[in-house]
Structure formats: C-alpha cells, structure tokens
Coordinates of N, CA and C and ligand atoms in Angstrom, one line a residue:
X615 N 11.6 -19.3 -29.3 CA 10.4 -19.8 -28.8 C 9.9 -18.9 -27.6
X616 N 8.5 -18.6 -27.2 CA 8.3 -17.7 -26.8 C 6.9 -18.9 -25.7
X617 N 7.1 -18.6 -24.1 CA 6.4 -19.2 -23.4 C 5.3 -18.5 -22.3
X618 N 4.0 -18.9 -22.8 CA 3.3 -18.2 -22.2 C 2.1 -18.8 -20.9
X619 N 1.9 -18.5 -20.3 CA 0.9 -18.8 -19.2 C -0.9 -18.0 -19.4
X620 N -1.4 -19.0 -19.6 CA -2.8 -18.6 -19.9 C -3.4 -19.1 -18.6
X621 N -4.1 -18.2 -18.4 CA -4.8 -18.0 -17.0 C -6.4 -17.3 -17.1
X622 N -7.6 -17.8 -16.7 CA -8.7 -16.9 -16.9 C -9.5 -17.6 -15.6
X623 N -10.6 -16.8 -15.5 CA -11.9 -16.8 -14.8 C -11.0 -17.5 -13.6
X624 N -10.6 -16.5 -13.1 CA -10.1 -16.7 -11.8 C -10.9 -16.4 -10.3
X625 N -12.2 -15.4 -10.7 CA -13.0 -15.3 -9.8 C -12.7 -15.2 -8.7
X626 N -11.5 -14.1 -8.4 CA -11.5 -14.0 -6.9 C -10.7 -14.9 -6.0
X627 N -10.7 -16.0 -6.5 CA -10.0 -17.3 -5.8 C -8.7 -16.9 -5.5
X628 N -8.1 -16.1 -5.1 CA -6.5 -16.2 -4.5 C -5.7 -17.3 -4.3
X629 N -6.9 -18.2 -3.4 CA -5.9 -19.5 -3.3 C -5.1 -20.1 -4.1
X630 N -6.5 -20.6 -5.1 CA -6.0 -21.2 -6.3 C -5.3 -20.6 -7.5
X631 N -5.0 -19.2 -7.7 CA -4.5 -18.7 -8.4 C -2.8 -18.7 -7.6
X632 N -2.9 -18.3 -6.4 CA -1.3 -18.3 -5.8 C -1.0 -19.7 -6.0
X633 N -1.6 -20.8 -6.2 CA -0.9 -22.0 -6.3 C -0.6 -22.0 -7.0
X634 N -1.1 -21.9 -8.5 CA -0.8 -21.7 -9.6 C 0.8 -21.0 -9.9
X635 N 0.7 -19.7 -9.3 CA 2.0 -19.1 -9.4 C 3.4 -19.5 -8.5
X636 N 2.7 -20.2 -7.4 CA 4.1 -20.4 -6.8 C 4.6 -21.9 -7.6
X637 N 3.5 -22.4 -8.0 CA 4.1 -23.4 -8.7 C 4.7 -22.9 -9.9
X638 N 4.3 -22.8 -10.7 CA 4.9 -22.3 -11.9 C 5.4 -20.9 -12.6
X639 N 6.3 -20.6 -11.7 CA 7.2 -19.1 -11.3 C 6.6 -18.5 -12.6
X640 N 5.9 -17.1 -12.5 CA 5.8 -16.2 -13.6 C 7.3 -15.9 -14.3
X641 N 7.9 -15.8 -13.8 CA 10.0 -15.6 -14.6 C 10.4 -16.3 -15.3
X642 N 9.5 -17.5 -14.9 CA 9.3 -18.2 -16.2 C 9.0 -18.1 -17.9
X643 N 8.2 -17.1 -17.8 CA 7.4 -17.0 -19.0 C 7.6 -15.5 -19.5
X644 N 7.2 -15.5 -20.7 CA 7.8 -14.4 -21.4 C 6.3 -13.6 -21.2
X645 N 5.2 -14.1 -21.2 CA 3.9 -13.2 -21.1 C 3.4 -14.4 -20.4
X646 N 2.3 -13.4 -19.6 CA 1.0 -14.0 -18.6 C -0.6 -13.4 -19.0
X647 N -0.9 -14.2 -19.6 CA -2.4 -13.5 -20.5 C -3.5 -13.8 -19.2
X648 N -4.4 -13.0 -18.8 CA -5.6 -13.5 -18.1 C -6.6 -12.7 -18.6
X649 N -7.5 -14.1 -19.2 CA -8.8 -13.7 -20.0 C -10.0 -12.9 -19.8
X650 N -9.8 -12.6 -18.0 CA -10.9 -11.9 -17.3 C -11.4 -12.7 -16.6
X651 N -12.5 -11.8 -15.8 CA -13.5 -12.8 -14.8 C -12.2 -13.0 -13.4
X652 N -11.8 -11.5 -13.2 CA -10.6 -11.9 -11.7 C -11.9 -11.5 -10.8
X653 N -12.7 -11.3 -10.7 CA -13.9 -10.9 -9.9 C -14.7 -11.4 -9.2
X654 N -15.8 -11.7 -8.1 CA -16.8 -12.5 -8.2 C -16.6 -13.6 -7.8
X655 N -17.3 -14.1 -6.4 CA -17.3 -15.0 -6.4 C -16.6 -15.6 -4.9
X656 N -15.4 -14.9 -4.8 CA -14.7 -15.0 -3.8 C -14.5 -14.3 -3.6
X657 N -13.6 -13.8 -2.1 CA -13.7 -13.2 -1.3 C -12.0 -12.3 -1.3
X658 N -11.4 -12.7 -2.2 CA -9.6 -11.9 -2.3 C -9.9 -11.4 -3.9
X659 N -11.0 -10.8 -4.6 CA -10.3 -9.4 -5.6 C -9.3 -8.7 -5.0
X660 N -9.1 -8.2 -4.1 CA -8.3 -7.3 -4.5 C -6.5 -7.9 -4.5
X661 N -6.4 -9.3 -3.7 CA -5.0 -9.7 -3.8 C -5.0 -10.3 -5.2
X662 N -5.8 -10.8 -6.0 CA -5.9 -10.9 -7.4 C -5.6 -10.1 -8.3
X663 N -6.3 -8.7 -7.8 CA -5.9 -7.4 -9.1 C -4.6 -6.7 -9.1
X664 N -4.5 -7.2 -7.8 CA -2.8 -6.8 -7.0 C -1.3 -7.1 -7.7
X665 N -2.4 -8.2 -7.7 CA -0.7 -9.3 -8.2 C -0.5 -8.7 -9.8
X666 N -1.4 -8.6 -10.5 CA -1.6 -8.3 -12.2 C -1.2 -7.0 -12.6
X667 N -1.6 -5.9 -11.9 CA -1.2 -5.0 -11.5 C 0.1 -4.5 -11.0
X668 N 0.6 -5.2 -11.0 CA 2.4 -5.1 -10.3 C 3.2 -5.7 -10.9
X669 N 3.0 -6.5 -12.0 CA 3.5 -7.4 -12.7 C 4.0 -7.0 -14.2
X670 N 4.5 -6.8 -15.1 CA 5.1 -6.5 -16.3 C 4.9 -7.5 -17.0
X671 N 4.5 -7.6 -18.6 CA 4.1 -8.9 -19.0 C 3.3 -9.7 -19.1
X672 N 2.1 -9.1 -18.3 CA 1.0 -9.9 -17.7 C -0.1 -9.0 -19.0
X673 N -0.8 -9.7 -19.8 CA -2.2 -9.4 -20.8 C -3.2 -9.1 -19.8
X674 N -3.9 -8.3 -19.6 CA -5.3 -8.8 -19.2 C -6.7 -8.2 -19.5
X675 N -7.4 -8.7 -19.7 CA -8.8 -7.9 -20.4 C -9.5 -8.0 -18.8
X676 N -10.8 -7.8 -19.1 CA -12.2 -7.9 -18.2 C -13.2 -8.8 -18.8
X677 N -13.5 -9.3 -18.1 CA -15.0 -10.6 -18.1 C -15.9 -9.6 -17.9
X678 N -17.2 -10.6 -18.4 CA -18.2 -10.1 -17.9 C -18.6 -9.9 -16.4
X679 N -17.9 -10.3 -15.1 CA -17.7 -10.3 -13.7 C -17.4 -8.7 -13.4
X680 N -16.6 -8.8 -14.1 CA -15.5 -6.9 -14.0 C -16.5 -6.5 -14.4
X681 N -16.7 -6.3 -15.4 CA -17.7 -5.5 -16.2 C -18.8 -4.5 -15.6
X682 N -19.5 -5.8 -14.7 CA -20.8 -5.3 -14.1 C -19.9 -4.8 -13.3
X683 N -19.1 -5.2 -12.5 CA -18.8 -4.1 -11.6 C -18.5 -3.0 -11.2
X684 N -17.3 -2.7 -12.7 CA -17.8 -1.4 -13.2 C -19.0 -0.4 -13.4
X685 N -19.5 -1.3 -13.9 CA -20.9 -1.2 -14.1 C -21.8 -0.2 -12.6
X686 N -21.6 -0.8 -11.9 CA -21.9 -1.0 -10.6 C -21.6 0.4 -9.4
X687 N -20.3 0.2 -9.9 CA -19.5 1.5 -9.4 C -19.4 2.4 -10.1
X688 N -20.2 2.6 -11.3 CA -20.3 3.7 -11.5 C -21.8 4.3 -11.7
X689 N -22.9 3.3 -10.4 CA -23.7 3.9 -9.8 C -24.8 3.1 -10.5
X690 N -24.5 2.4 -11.5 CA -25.7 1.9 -12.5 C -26.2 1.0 -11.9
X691 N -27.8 0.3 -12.1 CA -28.6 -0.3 -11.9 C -27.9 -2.0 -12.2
X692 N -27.7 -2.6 -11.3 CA -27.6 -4.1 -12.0 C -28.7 -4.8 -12.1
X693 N -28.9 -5.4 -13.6 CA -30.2 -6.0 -13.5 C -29.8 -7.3 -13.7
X694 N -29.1 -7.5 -14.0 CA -28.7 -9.1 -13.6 C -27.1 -9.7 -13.3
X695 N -26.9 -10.5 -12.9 CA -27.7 -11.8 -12.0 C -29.0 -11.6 -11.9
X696 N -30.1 -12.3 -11.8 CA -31.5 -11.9 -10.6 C -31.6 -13.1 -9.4
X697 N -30.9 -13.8 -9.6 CA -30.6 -14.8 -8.3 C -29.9 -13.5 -7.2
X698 N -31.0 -13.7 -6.2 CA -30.3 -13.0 -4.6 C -28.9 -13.6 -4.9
X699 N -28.4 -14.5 -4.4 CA -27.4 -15.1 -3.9 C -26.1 -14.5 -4.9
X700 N -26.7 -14.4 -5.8 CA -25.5 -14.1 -7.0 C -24.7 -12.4 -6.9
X701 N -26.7 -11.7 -6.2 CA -26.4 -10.2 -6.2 C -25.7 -9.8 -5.1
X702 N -25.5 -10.4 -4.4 CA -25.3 -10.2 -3.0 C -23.3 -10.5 -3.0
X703 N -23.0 -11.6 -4.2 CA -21.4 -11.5 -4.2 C -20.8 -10.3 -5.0
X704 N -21.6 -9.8 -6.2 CA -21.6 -8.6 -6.9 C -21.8 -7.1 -6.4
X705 N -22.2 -7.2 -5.3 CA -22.2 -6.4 -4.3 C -21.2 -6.3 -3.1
X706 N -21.1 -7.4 -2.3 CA -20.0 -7.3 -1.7 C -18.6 -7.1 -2.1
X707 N -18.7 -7.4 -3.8 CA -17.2 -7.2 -4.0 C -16.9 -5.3 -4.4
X708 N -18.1 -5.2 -5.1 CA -18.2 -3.9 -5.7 C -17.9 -3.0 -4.1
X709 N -18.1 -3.0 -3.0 CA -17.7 -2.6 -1.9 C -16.4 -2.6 -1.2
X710 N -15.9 -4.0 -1.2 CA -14.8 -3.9 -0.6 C -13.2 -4.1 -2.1
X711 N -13.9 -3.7 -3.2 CA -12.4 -3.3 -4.2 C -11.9 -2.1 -3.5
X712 N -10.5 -2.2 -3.3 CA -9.7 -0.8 -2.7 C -9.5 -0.1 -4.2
X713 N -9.1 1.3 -4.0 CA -8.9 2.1 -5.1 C -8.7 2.4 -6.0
X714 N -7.0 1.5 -5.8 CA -5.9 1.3 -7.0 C -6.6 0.2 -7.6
X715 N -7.3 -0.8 -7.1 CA -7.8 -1.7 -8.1 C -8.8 -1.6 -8.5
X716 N -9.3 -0.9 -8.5 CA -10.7 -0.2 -9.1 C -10.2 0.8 -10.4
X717 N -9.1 1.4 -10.2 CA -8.8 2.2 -11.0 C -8.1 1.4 -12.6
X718 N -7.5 0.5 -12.0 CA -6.4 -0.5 -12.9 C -7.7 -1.5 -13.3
X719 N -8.7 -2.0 -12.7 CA -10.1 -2.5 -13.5 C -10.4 -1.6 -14.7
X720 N -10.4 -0.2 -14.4 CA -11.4 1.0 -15.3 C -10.3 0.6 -16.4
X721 N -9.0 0.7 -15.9 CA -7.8 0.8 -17.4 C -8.0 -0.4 -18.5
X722 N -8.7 -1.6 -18.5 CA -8.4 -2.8 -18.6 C -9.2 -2.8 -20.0
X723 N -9.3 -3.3 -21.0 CA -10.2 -3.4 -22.4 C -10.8 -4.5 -22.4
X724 N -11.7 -4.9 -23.4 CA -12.1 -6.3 -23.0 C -11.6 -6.6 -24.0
X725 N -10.4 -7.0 -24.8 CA -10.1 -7.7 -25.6 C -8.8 -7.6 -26.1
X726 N -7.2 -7.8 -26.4 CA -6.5 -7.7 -26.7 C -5.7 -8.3 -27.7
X727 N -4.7 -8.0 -28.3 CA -3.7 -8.7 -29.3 C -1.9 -8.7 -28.7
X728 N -1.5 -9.3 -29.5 CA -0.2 -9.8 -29.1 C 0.5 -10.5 -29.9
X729 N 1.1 -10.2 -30.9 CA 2.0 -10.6 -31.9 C 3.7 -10.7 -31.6
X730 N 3.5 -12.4 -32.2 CA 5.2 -12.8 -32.1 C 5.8 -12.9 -33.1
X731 N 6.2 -12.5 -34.1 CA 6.4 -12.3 -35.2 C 5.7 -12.8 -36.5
X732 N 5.3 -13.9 -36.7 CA 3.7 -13.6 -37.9 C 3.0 -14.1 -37.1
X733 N 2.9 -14.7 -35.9 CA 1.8 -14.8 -35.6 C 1.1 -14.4 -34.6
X734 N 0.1 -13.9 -34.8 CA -1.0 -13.1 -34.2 C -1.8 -13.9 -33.5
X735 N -1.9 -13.2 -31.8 CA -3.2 -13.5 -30.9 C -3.6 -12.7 -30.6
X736 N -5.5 -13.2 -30.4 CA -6.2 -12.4 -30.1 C -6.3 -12.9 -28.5
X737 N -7.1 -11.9 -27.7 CA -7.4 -12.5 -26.4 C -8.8 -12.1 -26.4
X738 N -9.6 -13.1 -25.8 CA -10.9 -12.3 -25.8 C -11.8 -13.1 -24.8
X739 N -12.6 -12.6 -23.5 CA -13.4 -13.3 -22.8 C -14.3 -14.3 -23.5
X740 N -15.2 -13.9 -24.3 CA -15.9 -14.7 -24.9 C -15.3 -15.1 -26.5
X741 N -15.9 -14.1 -27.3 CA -15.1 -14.8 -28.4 C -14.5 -13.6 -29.4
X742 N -14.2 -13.7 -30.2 CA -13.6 -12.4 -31.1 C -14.9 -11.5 -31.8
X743 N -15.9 -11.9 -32.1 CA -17.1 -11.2 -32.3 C -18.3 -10.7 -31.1
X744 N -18.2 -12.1 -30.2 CA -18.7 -10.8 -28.8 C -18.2 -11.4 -27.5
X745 N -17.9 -10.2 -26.6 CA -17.5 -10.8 -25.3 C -18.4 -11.2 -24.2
X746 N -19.9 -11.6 -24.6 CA -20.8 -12.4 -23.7 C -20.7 -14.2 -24.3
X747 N -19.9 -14.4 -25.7 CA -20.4 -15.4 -26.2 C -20.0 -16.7 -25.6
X748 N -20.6 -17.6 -25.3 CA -19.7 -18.8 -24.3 C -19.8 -19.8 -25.6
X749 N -18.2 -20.3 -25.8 CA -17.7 -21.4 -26.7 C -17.3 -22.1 -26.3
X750 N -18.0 -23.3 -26.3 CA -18.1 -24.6 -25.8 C -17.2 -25.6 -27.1
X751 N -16.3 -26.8 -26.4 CA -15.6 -27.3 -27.7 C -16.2 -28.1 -28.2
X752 N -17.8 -28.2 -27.8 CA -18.7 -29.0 -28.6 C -19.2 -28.6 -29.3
X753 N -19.2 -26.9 -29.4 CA -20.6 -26.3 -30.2 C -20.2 -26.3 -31.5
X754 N -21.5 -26.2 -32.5 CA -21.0 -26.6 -33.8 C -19.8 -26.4 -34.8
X755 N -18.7 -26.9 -35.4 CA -17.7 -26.7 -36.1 C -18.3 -25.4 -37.2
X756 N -19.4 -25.3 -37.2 CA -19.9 -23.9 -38.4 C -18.9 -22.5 -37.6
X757 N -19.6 -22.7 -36.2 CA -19.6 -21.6 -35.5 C -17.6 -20.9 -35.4
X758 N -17.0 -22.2 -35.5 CA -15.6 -22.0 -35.2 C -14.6 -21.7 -36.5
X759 N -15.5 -21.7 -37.6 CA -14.9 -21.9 -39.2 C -15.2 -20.5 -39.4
X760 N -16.6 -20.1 -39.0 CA -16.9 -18.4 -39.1 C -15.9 -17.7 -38.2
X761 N -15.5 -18.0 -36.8 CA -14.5 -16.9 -36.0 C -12.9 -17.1 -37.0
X762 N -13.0 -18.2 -37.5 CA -11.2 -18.7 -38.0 C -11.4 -17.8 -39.2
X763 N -12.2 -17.7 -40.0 CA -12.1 -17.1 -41.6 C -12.9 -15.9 -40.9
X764 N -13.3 -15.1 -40.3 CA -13.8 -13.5 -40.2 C -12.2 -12.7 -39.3
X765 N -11.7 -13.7 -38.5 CA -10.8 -13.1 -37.9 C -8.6 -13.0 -38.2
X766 N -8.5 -11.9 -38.1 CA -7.0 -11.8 -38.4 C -5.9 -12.9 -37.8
X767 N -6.3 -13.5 -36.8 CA -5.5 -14.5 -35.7 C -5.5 -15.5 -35.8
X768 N -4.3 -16.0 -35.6 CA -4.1 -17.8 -35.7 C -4.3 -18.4 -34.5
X769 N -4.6 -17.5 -33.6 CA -4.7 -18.4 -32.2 C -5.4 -17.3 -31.4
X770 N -6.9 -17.8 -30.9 CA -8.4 -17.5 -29.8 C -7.8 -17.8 -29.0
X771 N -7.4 -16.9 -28.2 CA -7.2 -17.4 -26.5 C -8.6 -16.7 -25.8
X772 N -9.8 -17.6 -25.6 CA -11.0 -17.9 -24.9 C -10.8 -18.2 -23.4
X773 N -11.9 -17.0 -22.9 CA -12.5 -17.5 -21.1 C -13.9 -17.9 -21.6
X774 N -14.2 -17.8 -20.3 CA -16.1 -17.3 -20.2 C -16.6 -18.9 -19.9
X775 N -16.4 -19.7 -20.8 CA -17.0 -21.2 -20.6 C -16.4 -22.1 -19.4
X776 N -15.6 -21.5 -18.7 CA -14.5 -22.3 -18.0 C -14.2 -24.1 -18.1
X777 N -14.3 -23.9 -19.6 CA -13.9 -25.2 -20.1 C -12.6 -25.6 -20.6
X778 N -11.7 -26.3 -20.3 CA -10.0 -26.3 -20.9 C -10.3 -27.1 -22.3
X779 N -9.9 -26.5 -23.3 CA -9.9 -27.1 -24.5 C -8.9 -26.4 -25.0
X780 N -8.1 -26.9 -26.8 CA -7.8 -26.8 -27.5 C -8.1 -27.2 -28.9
X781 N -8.6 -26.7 -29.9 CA -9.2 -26.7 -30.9 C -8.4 -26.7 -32.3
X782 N -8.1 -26.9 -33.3 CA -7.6 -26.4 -34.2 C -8.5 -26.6 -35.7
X783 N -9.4 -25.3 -35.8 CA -10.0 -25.3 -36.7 C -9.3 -24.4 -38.3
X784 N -9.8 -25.3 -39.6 CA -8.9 -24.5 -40.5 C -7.7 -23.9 -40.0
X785 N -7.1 -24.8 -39.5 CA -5.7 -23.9 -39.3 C -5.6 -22.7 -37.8
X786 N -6.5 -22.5 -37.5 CA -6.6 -21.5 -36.2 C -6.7 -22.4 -35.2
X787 N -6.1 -21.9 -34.1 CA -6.2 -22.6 -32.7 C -6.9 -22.2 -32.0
X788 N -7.9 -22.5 -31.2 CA -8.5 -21.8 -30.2 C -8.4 -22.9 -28.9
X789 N -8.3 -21.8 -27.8 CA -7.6 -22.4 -26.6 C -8.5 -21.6 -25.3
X790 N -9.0 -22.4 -24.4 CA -9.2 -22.0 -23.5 C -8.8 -22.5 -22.3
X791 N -7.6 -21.9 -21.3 CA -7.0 -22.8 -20.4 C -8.5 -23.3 -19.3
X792 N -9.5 -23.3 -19.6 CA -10.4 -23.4 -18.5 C -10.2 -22.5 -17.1
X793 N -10.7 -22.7 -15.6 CA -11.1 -21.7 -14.8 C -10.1 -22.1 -13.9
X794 N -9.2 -21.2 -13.5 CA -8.3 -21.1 -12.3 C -9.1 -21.2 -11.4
X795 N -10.1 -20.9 -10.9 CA -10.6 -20.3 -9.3 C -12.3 -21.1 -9.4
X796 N -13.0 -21.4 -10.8 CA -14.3 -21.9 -10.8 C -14.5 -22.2 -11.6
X797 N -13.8 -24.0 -11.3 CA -14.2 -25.1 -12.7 C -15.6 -25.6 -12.1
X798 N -16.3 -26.4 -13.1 CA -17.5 -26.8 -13.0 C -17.6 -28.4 -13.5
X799 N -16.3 -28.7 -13.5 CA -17.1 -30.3 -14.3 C -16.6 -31.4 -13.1
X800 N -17.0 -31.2 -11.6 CA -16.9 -31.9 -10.6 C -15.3 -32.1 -9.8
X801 N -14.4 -31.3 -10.7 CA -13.0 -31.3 -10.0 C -12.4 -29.7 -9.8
X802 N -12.5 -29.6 -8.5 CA -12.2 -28.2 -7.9 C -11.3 -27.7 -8.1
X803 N -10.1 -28.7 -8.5 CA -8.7 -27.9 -8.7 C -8.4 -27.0 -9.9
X804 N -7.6 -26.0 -9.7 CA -7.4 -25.2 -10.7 C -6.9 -25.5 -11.9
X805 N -7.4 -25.0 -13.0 CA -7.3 -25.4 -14.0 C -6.5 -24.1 -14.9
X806 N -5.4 -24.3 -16.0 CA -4.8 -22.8 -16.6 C -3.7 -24.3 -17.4
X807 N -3.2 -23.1 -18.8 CA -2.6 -23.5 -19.4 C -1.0 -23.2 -20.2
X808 N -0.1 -23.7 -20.5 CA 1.0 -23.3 -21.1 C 0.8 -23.2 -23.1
X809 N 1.1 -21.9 -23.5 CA 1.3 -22.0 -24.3 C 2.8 -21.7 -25.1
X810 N 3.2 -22.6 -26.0 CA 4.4 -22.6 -26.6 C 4.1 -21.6 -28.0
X811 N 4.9 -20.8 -28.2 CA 5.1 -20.4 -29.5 C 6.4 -20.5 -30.3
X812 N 6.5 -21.1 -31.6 CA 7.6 -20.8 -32.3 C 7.3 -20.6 -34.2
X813 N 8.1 -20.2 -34.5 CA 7.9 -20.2 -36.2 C 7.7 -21.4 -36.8
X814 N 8.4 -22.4 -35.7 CA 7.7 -24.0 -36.2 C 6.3 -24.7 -35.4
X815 N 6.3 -24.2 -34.7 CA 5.2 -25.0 -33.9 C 4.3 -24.0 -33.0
X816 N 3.5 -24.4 -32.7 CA 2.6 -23.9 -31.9 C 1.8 -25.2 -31.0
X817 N 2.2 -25.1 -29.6 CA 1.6 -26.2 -28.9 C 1.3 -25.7 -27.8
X818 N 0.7 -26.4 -26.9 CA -0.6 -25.9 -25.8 C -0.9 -27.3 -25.0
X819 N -0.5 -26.9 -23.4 CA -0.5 -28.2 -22.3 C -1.2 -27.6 -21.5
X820 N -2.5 -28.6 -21.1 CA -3.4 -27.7 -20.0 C -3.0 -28.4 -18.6
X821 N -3.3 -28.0 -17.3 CA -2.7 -28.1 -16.4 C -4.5 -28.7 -15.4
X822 N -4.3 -29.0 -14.0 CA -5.1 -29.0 -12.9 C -4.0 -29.2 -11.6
X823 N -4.6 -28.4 -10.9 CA -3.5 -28.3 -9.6 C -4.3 -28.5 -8.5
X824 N -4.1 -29.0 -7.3 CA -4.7 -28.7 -5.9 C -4.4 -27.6 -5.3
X825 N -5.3 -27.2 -4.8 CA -5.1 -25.6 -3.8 C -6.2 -26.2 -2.8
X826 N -5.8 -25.0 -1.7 CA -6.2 -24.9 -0.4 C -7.8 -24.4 -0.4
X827 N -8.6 -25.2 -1.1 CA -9.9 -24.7 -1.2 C -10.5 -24.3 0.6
X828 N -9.9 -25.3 1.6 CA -10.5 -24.8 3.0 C -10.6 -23.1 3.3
X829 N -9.5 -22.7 2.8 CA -9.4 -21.0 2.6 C -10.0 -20.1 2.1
X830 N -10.8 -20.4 1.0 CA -11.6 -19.6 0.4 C -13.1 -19.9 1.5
X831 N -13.4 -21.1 1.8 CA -14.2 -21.7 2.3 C -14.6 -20.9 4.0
X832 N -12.9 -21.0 4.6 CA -13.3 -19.9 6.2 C -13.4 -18.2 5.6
X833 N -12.8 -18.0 4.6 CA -13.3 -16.9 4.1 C -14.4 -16.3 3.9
X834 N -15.1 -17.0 2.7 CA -16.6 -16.4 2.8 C -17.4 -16.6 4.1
X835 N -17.2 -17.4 4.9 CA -17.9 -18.0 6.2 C -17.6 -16.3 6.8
X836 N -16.1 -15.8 7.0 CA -16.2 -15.1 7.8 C -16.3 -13.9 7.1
X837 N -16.9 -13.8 5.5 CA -17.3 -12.3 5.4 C -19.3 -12.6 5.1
X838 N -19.3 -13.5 6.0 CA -20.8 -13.9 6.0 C -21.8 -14.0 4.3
X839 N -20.7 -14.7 3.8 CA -21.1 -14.4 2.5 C -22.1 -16.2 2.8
X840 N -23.0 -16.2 1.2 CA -23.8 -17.3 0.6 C -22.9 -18.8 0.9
X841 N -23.6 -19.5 1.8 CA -22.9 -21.1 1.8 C -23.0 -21.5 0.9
X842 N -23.6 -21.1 -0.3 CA -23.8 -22.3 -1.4 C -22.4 -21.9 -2.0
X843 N -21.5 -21.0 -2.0 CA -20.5 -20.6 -3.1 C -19.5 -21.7 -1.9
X844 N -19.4 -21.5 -0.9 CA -18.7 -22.8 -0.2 C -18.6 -24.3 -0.7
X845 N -19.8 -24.7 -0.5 CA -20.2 -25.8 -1.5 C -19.8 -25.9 -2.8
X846 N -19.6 -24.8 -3.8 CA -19.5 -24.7 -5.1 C -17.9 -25.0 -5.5
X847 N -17.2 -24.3 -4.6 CA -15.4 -24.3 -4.6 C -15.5 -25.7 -4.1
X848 N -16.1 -26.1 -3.3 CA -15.8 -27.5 -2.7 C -15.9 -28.4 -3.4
X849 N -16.9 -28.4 -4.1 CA -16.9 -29.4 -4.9 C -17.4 -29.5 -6.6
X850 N -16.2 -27.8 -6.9 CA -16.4 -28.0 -8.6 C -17.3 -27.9 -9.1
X851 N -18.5 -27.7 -8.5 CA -19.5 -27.8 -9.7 C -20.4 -26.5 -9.2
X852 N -20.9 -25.9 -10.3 CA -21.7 -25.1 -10.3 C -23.4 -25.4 -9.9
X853 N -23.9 -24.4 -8.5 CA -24.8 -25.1 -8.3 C -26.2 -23.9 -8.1
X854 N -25.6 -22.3 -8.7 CA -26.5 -21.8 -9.0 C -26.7 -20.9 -10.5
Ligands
FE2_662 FE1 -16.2 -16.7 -15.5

C-alpha cells in the first residue's frame, strides 16, 4: 500500500502549509504531490518553494499563479489579473522570489504522472485537457465521463477550484484535496488530503487544520501589501 499526501493551491501561505507538515510528518508518506498555485497571495513563496525543493518525493507542477510569474520574469506584459489589488501581489512576489526558486519554478511542468503498479495518476492544476479548467464537483457528470474515457488514468488528482472533493466517475477517481493556504467556503483552515493506494483499494480522507492565520496577517501588514488579502485569510472567503 502506497501513502500519499495531496497538497495544492497553497498560495504562499507558509503558515498553513507548515502546519500541515508538522502535523502530518512528510516520512510519513511514500510521495507528496502539490498541484500548483505555491505562489500568490502571501507573503512566504520562497519558504514554500524551499521546502519542495529540498525534499525527495515530493510531485509538483505549476498553477496558473507560477505561471504568470514566470511569465512575468521573463519580462512579459501581464495582462491579467486587471484588479490593481491582485497586480500588485503578482508583482510583489515576482520581485522578492530568490534565485534558486525561481530557477526550480522554471524546472516544474504543469502536469505530471505517477504509476503504482497498474495504476496510473495523472496530476494536473486544472484538468487533464487544460490547465486553466476549474472542476467544480457540481459541474455536469457529461463533463467528468469525457475526462474518465479520453484519459489513460484511474485517478485526477485536481487544484485550481480550491474545492475538497472526491468523485468517482465510471470507475475514475477524481480528487481535489482543496486549498492549503486559500479556501473560500468561509472556513480559513487548511485544507489537503491523504491518499491510499493498493491493488485492492483505492481510498481518499480529506483533512482541515487550524493554522496561525495572525501570521500571514502581520506579514502582509508589514510588507505593506492589500488589506483586503488580510481579510480574505481571515475569514476564508474570497473577496476579490
Ligand atoms: Fe489557486
């Protein structure tokens, strides 16, 4: 049996990602998959890209977060966000990423696999056909029957919507542990998932944790960043 830790859209949040790990020891687990989106938002990328980066075992792609920032850093025009408030965290971060994690961003794919003996995962920010797509576990069963029968994989490991679900369409699983660092459905604590694998079973427990949101909070304060992202870690919900 093979035990994995799903982790995505961590956004920066250190706090709530180190809670995550001191709680539930990485030595634990045989792999650590993170879906993307370590970017943005808060004020610790680089102790985020740090830890992934130093780590063995650890999956990780790029969100659309990374992306632009690449993007960014390599001189190009961002045309969106078009909310000030939004350009202004896309900016601050694209400035203060140190080298090595700028460099280990550029290495990163947006999409991965991982096979345990027949069975195959995909990893993918959005979905296995494109990595802007946000899959909601409401949105229509058509939509989830076309990724399960176009794709090789018995199991979608999904960011992007920072929604926690577990799905099992025709026989495929699709799983999103929801957002370590920026959930949105009014509960601020971090959200990430365990998955089990074996030749008999395939199972999946999603998690919410408290973390030291005050932290992220005197942080942006003291890199003079947007009060509303204060507000937003505060209280879970997305408010721009
Ligand atoms: Fe995200």
């Amino acid at each position: 049996m093979k035990k994995i830790l799903l982790l995505g859209d961590i956004h920066a949040n250190y706090p709530a990602f180190n809670a995550v790990v001191q709680q539930f020891r990485p030595d634990r687990f045989d792999f650590i998959i993170n879906t993307g989106d370590f970017t943005v938002y808060s004020t610790f990328p680089n102790e985020t890209i740090k830890w992934f980066r130093q780590r063995r075992k650890t999956i990780c792609i790029l969100g659309n977060t990374d992306r632009r920032i690449l993007r960014i850093l390599k001189g190009k025009k961002l045309r969106r966000p078009k909310k000030k408030e939004k350009r202004v965290m896309y900016f601050w971060t694209s400035e203060n990423l140190l080298p090595d994690n700028i460099e280990y961003l550029k290495s990163l794919p947006t999409q991965a696999d991982l096979s345990l003996g027949a069975i195959q995962i995909g990893v993918f920010h959005g979905t296995f056909d494109d990595a802007d797509e946000t899959l909601f576990p409401h949105d229509a069963e058509g939509r989830f029957i076309e990724l399960a029968n176009d794709s090789p994989y018995h199991i979608h490991i999904m960011g992007h919507s920072h929604v926690p679900y577990h799905k099992i369409v025709d026989g495929v699983h699709f799983i999103n542990p929801g957002s370590v660092g920026r959930m949105f459905d009014g509960d601020p604590r971090a959200s990430f998932a365990i998955l089990e694998v074996s030749s008999e079973r395939i199972s999946v427990k999603h998690f919410r944790i408290p973390y030291r949101v005050e932290e992220v909070v005197k942080s942006l304060k003291e890199c003079h960043l947007p009060d509303i992202y204060s507000e937003m870690f505060q209280t879970g919900q997305k408010l721009n």
